Amino acid sequence: MDRIVVIGTGTMAAGIAAGFIAEGLPITVLGRSTEKASACLDKALGLALAISSKDAVRASSPEALKQLQQYGVFEEWNEWANCLWVIETVSENLELKKTIFAALDKKVPKSVPIGSNSSGFPISKIAEGLPTAARMMGAHYFMPADIVPLVEIVMGEKTDPALAEQVCTLYKSIHKKPVLVKRDIPGFLANRIQHALMREALALVDAGIATPDDVDDAVRYSFGFRYAAVGPMTQKEISGWDGMANAAKEIYPSLSNIDAIPPSLAKLMAEGKTGIKAGEGFRKWSPEESKAMNALYSRRLKAAFEVLNIQ
């Protein structure tokens, strides 16, 4: 049976693998050691059982499901003949990714598409100079990968459009929401939009115009609330572009156009206050508060997922 190969053993790898397992597709997890690959697969199986809508999957035990999957060491793996899709999810290190792609270029049959989950490096750089770069593309997920539906399929300078469309079709078959990004630009599609919002949000906080909590509430209870129903383009089709265009004349000139993070965030970074994982960001987080917020975040994401499925 055709299978999906996931290269990497971190959080993203487990979430990505879970999405395929949940839909009944066999996967192979490859890492630096069998121990890490096996542990990643175990985590993926647990996630898959929690999200799967397929009776055959939900009725299986983790042990039974694991019998259908494979795991191993990347450098030693040679069973590439039946691959349907290969996706790399290793840490954000350009040289490491280039090394892996150079190896895949030689190992994987030329008809098999290969993707990178890199959130920052252009696929054109990762696949630069490789003979089979036409079958290589970005495949950018968002955390948590097992729940968030979007996958950005990013075409590089040499990516074959037909293969990119083929990968989009694969993701649709497992109930993900692929978008095809036709040019390999920094930040791809969603992150460019997200960073435009974050730049303005941070500028407002830095200027003392609003608190971080007020920014959150302003987004969640206004346009963020609407965006779970329709995206920004359709929302303006509904409300009318004329109102937006008139407001833009007043608002656009005053929007932040800084090209570096603002002083307030730079200070936090210098102090190691990177958010919940560090126990403090713009506010302090106790271990109990951290655990509660992560659980709440997960519940709300699952609820939003149900909204997205309303036809």
Short mmCIF file of C-alpha atoms in Angstrom, two decimals:
data_model
loop_
_atom_site.label_atom_id
_atom_site.label_comp_id
_atom_site.label_asym_id
_atom_site.label_seq_id
_atom_site.Cartn_x
_atom_site.Cartn_y
_atom_site.Cartn_z
CA MET A 1 0.00 0.00 0.00
CA ASP A 2 1.16 3.53 -0.73
CA ARG A 3 2.37 5.25 2.40
CA ILE A 4 3.34 8.67 3.65
CA VAL A 5 6.87 9.27 4.93
CA VAL A 6 7.38 11.87 7.68
CA ILE A 7 10.98 12.86 8.36
CA GLY A 8 11.51 14.26 11.85
CA THR A 9 10.41 13.32 15.35
CA GLY A 10 9.27 16.58 16.96
CA THR A 11 5.85 17.97 17.82
CA MET A 12 5.07 18.96 14.24
CA ALA A 13 6.05 15.53 12.92
CA ALA A 14 3.68 13.80 15.34
CA GLY A 15 0.79 16.11 14.45
CA ILE A 16 1.39 15.75 10.71
CA ALA A 17 1.61 11.96 10.94
CA ALA A 18 -1.57 11.87 13.04
CA GLY A 19 -3.56 13.56 10.28
CA PHE A 20 -2.77 10.76 7.85
CA ILE A 21 -3.18 7.93 10.37
CA ALA A 22 -6.58 9.32 11.40
CA GLU A 23 -7.76 8.87 7.80
CA GLY A 24 -6.47 5.32 7.54
CA LEU A 25 -3.30 6.01 5.55
CA PRO A 26 -0.16 4.13 6.66
CA ILE A 27 2.84 6.26 7.54
CA THR A 28 6.54 5.86 8.16
CA VAL A 29 8.30 8.09 10.70
CA LEU A 30 12.04 8.51 10.18
CA GLY A 31 14.37 10.13 12.68
CA ARG A 32 17.93 10.12 13.96
CA SER A 33 17.29 7.01 16.04
CA THR A 34 14.72 4.24 16.26
CA GLU A 35 13.91 5.30 19.82
CA LYS A 36 12.98 8.85 18.78
CA ALA A 37 11.06 7.65 15.73
CA SER A 38 9.11 5.11 17.79
CA ALA A 39 8.26 7.70 20.46
CA CYS A 40 7.06 10.14 17.80
CA LEU A 41 4.89 7.46 16.24
CA ASP A 42 3.36 6.62 19.62
CA LYS A 43 2.45 10.29 20.11
CA ALA A 44 1.00 10.46 16.59
CA LEU A 45 -1.16 7.39 17.26
CA GLY A 46 -2.63 8.98 20.38
CA LEU A 47 -3.43 12.18 18.50
CA ALA A 48 -4.92 10.23 15.59
CA LEU A 49 -7.30 8.31 17.85
CA ALA A 50 -8.47 11.60 19.37
CA ILE A 51 -9.28 13.26 16.02
CA SER A 52 -10.30 10.41 13.72
CA SER A 53 -13.83 10.24 12.36
CA LYS A 54 -13.28 6.78 10.87
CA ASP A 55 -14.87 3.92 12.78
CA ALA A 56 -12.13 1.49 11.78
CA VAL A 57 -9.47 3.76 13.24
CA ARG A 58 -11.40 4.70 16.40
CA ALA A 59 -12.13 1.05 17.12
CA SER A 60 -8.44 0.14 16.98
CA SER A 61 -6.06 0.08 19.90
CA PRO A 62 -2.81 2.05 19.67
CA GLU A 63 -0.97 -1.29 19.55
CA ALA A 64 -3.04 -2.53 16.60
CA LEU A 65 -2.68 0.75 14.75
CA LYS A 66 1.07 0.73 15.28
CA GLN A 67 1.31 -2.60 13.48
CA LEU A 68 0.23 -0.81 10.28
CA GLN A 69 2.89 1.89 10.61
CA GLN A 70 6.64 1.91 10.26
CA TYR A 71 9.49 3.81 11.84
CA GLY A 72 13.24 3.88 11.47
CA VAL A 73 16.46 5.83 11.01
CA PHE A 74 16.55 8.18 8.04
CA GLU A 75 20.09 7.34 6.95
CA GLU A 76 19.33 3.60 7.00
CA TRP A 77 15.86 3.57 5.42
CA ASN A 78 15.62 2.19 1.88
CA GLU A 79 11.95 1.25 1.36
CA TRP A 80 11.01 4.24 -0.80
CA ALA A 81 9.31 2.39 -3.68
CA ASN A 82 5.73 2.66 -2.35
CA CYS A 83 5.85 6.25 -1.14
CA LEU A 84 2.94 8.51 -2.02
CA TRP A 85 4.31 11.69 -0.39
CA VAL A 86 7.43 12.54 1.60
CA ILE A 87 7.44 15.48 4.02
CA GLU A 88 10.39 16.81 6.00
CA THR A 89 9.70 18.34 9.43
CA VAL A 90 13.15 18.70 11.02
CA SER A 91 14.32 21.78 12.95
CA GLU A 92 14.67 25.14 11.18
CA ASN A 93 18.24 24.75 10.01
CA LEU A 94 18.77 25.49 6.33
CA GLU A 95 21.92 23.42 5.93
CA LEU A 96 20.29 20.42 7.62
CA LYS A 97 17.25 20.68 5.36
CA LYS A 98 19.44 21.01 2.25
CA THR A 99 21.38 17.91 3.29
CA ILE A 100 18.17 15.92 3.75
CA PHE A 101 16.75 17.08 0.42
CA ALA A 102 20.00 16.23 -1.38
CA ALA A 103 19.72 12.71 0.01
CA LEU A 104 16.02 12.47 -0.91
CA ASP A 105 16.85 13.67 -4.42
CA LYS A 106 18.89 10.49 -4.88
CA LYS A 107 16.87 8.01 -2.78
CA VAL A 108 13.22 8.70 -3.61
CA PRO A 109 11.74 7.65 -6.98
CA LYS A 110 11.47 10.69 -9.25
CA SER A 111 7.68 10.43 -9.53
CA VAL A 112 7.18 10.95 -5.77
CA PRO A 113 6.60 14.57 -4.60
CA ILE A 114 8.69 15.82 -1.68
CA GLY A 115 7.71 18.63 0.70
CA SER A 116 9.23 20.70 3.49
CA ASN A 117 7.29 21.98 6.47
CA SER A 118 9.74 24.87 6.87
CA SER A 119 7.99 28.01 8.09
CA GLY A 120 10.77 30.34 7.01
CA PHE A 121 13.11 28.96 4.38
CA PRO A 122 12.01 29.16 0.72
CA ILE A 123 11.74 25.79 -0.96
CA SER A 124 13.77 27.26 -3.83
CA LYS A 125 16.74 27.59 -1.44
CA ILE A 126 16.24 24.15 0.13
CA ALA A 127 16.05 22.46 -3.30
CA GLU A 128 18.62 24.71 -5.00
CA GLY A 129 20.69 22.89 -7.62
CA LEU A 130 18.99 19.52 -7.17
CA PRO A 131 18.19 17.57 -10.35
CA THR A 132 14.62 16.71 -9.26
CA ALA A 133 13.68 20.13 -7.80
CA ALA A 134 10.54 20.09 -9.98
CA ARG A 135 8.91 17.59 -7.58
CA MET A 136 9.84 19.59 -4.45
CA MET A 137 7.57 22.10 -2.72
CA GLY A 138 6.78 23.72 0.60
CA ALA A 139 4.10 22.06 2.74
CA HIS A 140 3.62 24.41 5.64
CA TYR A 141 1.41 23.33 8.56
CA PHE A 142 0.29 25.35 11.57
CA MET A 143 0.43 24.20 15.19
CA PRO A 144 -1.20 22.08 16.39
CA ALA A 145 -0.84 20.26 13.07
CA ASP A 146 -3.33 17.54 13.99
CA ILE A 147 -6.14 20.09 14.53
CA VAL A 148 -5.48 23.19 12.38
CA PRO A 149 -6.83 22.36 8.89
CA LEU A 150 -4.67 24.64 6.73
CA VAL A 151 -1.65 23.38 4.78
CA GLU A 152 0.15 25.84 2.51
CA ILE A 153 1.50 24.15 -0.62
CA VAL A 154 4.21 26.53 -1.79
CA MET A 155 5.63 26.35 -5.30
CA GLY A 156 9.33 27.07 -5.76
CA GLU A 157 10.96 28.41 -8.87
CA LYS A 158 11.08 24.95 -10.45
CA THR A 159 8.08 23.20 -8.87
CA ASP A 160 5.84 21.38 -11.37
CA PRO A 161 2.34 22.93 -11.02
CA ALA A 162 0.69 19.58 -11.80
CA LEU A 163 2.53 17.89 -8.92
CA ALA A 164 1.60 20.74 -6.57
CA GLU A 165 -2.06 20.28 -7.53
CA GLN A 166 -1.67 16.53 -6.97
CA VAL A 167 -0.47 17.15 -3.42
CA CYS A 168 -3.38 19.55 -2.83
CA THR A 169 -5.73 16.77 -3.89
CA LEU A 170 -4.06 14.38 -1.43
CA TYR A 171 -4.63 16.84 1.43
CA LYS A 172 -8.25 17.36 0.46
CA SER A 173 -8.71 13.59 0.66
CA ILE A 174 -7.70 13.62 4.35
CA HIS A 175 -9.96 16.60 5.10
CA LYS A 176 -7.19 19.18 5.35
CA LYS A 177 -7.59 22.60 3.71
CA PRO A 178 -4.71 23.14 1.27
CA VAL A 179 -4.03 26.52 -0.35
CA LEU A 180 -1.71 26.77 -3.34
CA VAL A 181 0.86 29.56 -3.01
CA LYS A 182 2.07 30.13 -6.54
CA ARG A 183 5.25 32.06 -5.73
CA ASP A 184 7.89 31.36 -3.11
CA ILE A 185 7.75 34.63 -1.15
CA PRO A 186 8.86 35.23 2.49
CA GLY A 187 6.17 34.11 4.92
CA PHE A 188 4.17 32.40 2.18
CA LEU A 189 0.48 33.38 2.52
CA ALA A 190 -0.97 32.98 6.02
CA ASN A 191 2.12 34.15 7.91
CA ARG A 192 2.34 37.32 5.85
CA ILE A 193 -1.24 38.17 6.82
CA GLN A 194 -0.63 37.12 10.43
CA HIS A 195 2.54 39.21 10.74
CA ALA A 196 0.83 42.27 9.28
CA LEU A 197 -1.72 41.99 12.08
CA MET A 198 0.94 41.32 14.74
CA ARG A 199 3.02 44.30 13.66
CA GLU A 200 0.08 46.64 14.19
CA ALA A 201 -0.98 44.91 17.43
CA LEU A 202 2.51 45.17 18.92
CA ALA A 203 2.83 48.79 17.78
CA LEU A 204 -0.42 49.66 19.58
CA VAL A 205 0.77 47.97 22.77
CA ASP A 206 4.20 49.58 22.50
CA ALA A 207 2.62 53.03 22.12
CA GLY A 208 0.48 52.49 25.24
CA ILE A 209 -2.75 52.72 23.25
CA ALA A 210 -4.03 49.31 24.38
CA THR A 211 -3.02 46.44 26.66
CA PRO A 212 -2.24 42.96 25.31
CA ASP A 213 -5.52 41.71 26.81
CA ASP A 214 -7.48 44.48 25.08
CA VAL A 215 -5.84 43.64 21.76
CA ASP A 216 -6.85 40.00 22.22
CA ASP A 217 -10.44 40.96 23.01
CA ALA A 218 -10.64 43.42 20.12
CA VAL A 219 -9.62 40.70 17.67
CA ARG A 220 -11.50 37.74 19.17
CA TYR A 221 -14.82 39.53 19.63
CA SER A 222 -14.92 41.47 16.34
CA PHE A 223 -13.36 40.48 13.03
CA GLY A 224 -11.72 37.35 14.49
CA PHE A 225 -15.19 36.17 15.49
CA ARG A 226 -16.41 36.75 11.92
CA TYR A 227 -13.43 35.05 10.32
CA ALA A 228 -14.42 31.67 11.73
CA ALA A 229 -17.50 32.01 9.51
CA VAL A 230 -15.94 33.52 6.35
CA GLY A 231 -12.54 34.88 5.40
CA PRO A 232 -11.69 38.60 5.05
CA MET A 233 -12.29 38.77 1.31
CA THR A 234 -15.75 37.19 1.48
CA GLN A 235 -16.64 39.20 4.58
CA LYS A 236 -16.06 42.42 2.63
CA GLU A 237 -18.04 41.03 -0.29
CA ILE A 238 -20.89 40.70 2.20
CA SER A 239 -20.50 44.06 3.92
CA GLY A 240 -19.43 46.02 0.84
CA TRP A 241 -16.00 47.16 -0.32
CA ASP A 242 -17.02 50.83 -0.39
CA GLY A 243 -17.07 51.15 3.41
CA MET A 244 -13.67 49.49 3.69
CA ALA A 245 -12.21 51.66 0.92
CA ASN A 246 -13.42 54.88 2.56
CA ALA A 247 -12.04 53.84 5.98
CA ALA A 248 -8.72 52.89 4.40
CA LYS A 249 -8.12 56.48 3.29
CA GLU A 250 -8.06 57.54 6.93
CA ILE A 251 -6.45 54.46 8.49
CA TYR A 252 -3.73 53.34 6.05
CA PRO A 253 -1.44 56.38 6.47
CA SER A 254 -1.31 55.86 10.26
CA LEU A 255 -0.63 52.11 10.28
CA SER A 256 2.71 50.87 11.54
CA ASN A 257 5.34 50.22 8.89
CA ILE A 258 8.27 49.38 11.16
CA ASP A 259 10.68 46.77 9.77
CA ALA A 260 11.90 45.40 13.13
CA ILE A 261 10.18 44.26 16.31
CA PRO A 262 9.17 47.16 18.60
CA PRO A 263 11.20 48.06 21.75
CA SER A 264 8.74 46.47 24.19
CA LEU A 265 9.05 43.06 22.51
CA ALA A 266 12.80 43.42 22.02
CA LYS A 267 13.13 43.99 25.77
CA LEU A 268 11.10 40.86 26.54
CA MET A 269 13.27 38.78 24.19
CA ALA A 270 16.45 40.11 25.77
CA GLU A 271 15.14 39.08 29.19
CA GLY A 272 14.18 35.59 27.98
CA LYS A 273 10.48 36.26 28.50
CA THR A 274 9.22 34.30 25.50
CA GLY A 275 5.74 33.44 26.76
CA ILE A 276 4.15 30.46 28.48
CA LYS A 277 7.09 28.13 27.86
CA ALA A 278 9.34 30.54 29.81
CA GLY A 279 6.75 31.31 32.48
CA GLU A 280 6.46 34.91 31.37
CA GLY A 281 5.85 37.07 28.30
CA PHE A 282 3.76 40.23 28.47
CA ARG A 283 2.40 38.63 31.64
CA LYS A 284 3.52 35.96 34.12
CA TRP A 285 2.26 32.38 33.85
CA SER A 286 2.26 29.97 36.74
CA PRO A 287 2.50 26.25 35.88
CA GLU A 288 -1.19 25.89 36.74
CA GLU A 289 -2.18 28.83 34.56
CA SER A 290 -0.05 27.51 31.70
CA LYS A 291 -1.69 24.11 31.85
CA ALA A 292 -5.18 25.61 32.03
CA MET A 293 -4.58 27.97 29.12
CA ASN A 294 -3.17 25.25 26.88
CA ALA A 295 -6.18 23.05 27.63
CA LEU A 296 -8.58 25.93 26.98
CA TYR A 297 -6.79 26.74 23.73
CA SER A 298 -7.15 23.14 22.56
CA ARG A 299 -10.89 23.04 23.40
CA ARG A 300 -11.56 26.29 21.59
CA LEU A 301 -9.64 25.14 18.51
CA LYS A 302 -11.74 21.97 18.36
CA ALA A 303 -14.91 24.05 18.68
CA ALA A 304 -13.74 26.37 15.89
CA PHE A 305 -13.04 23.32 13.75
CA GLU A 306 -16.69 22.34 14.05
CA VAL A 307 -17.72 25.83 12.88
CA LEU A 308 -15.48 25.51 9.83
CA ASN A 309 -17.28 22.30 8.86
CA ILE A 310 -20.72 23.94 8.71
CA GLN A 311 -21.88 23.90 5.10
#
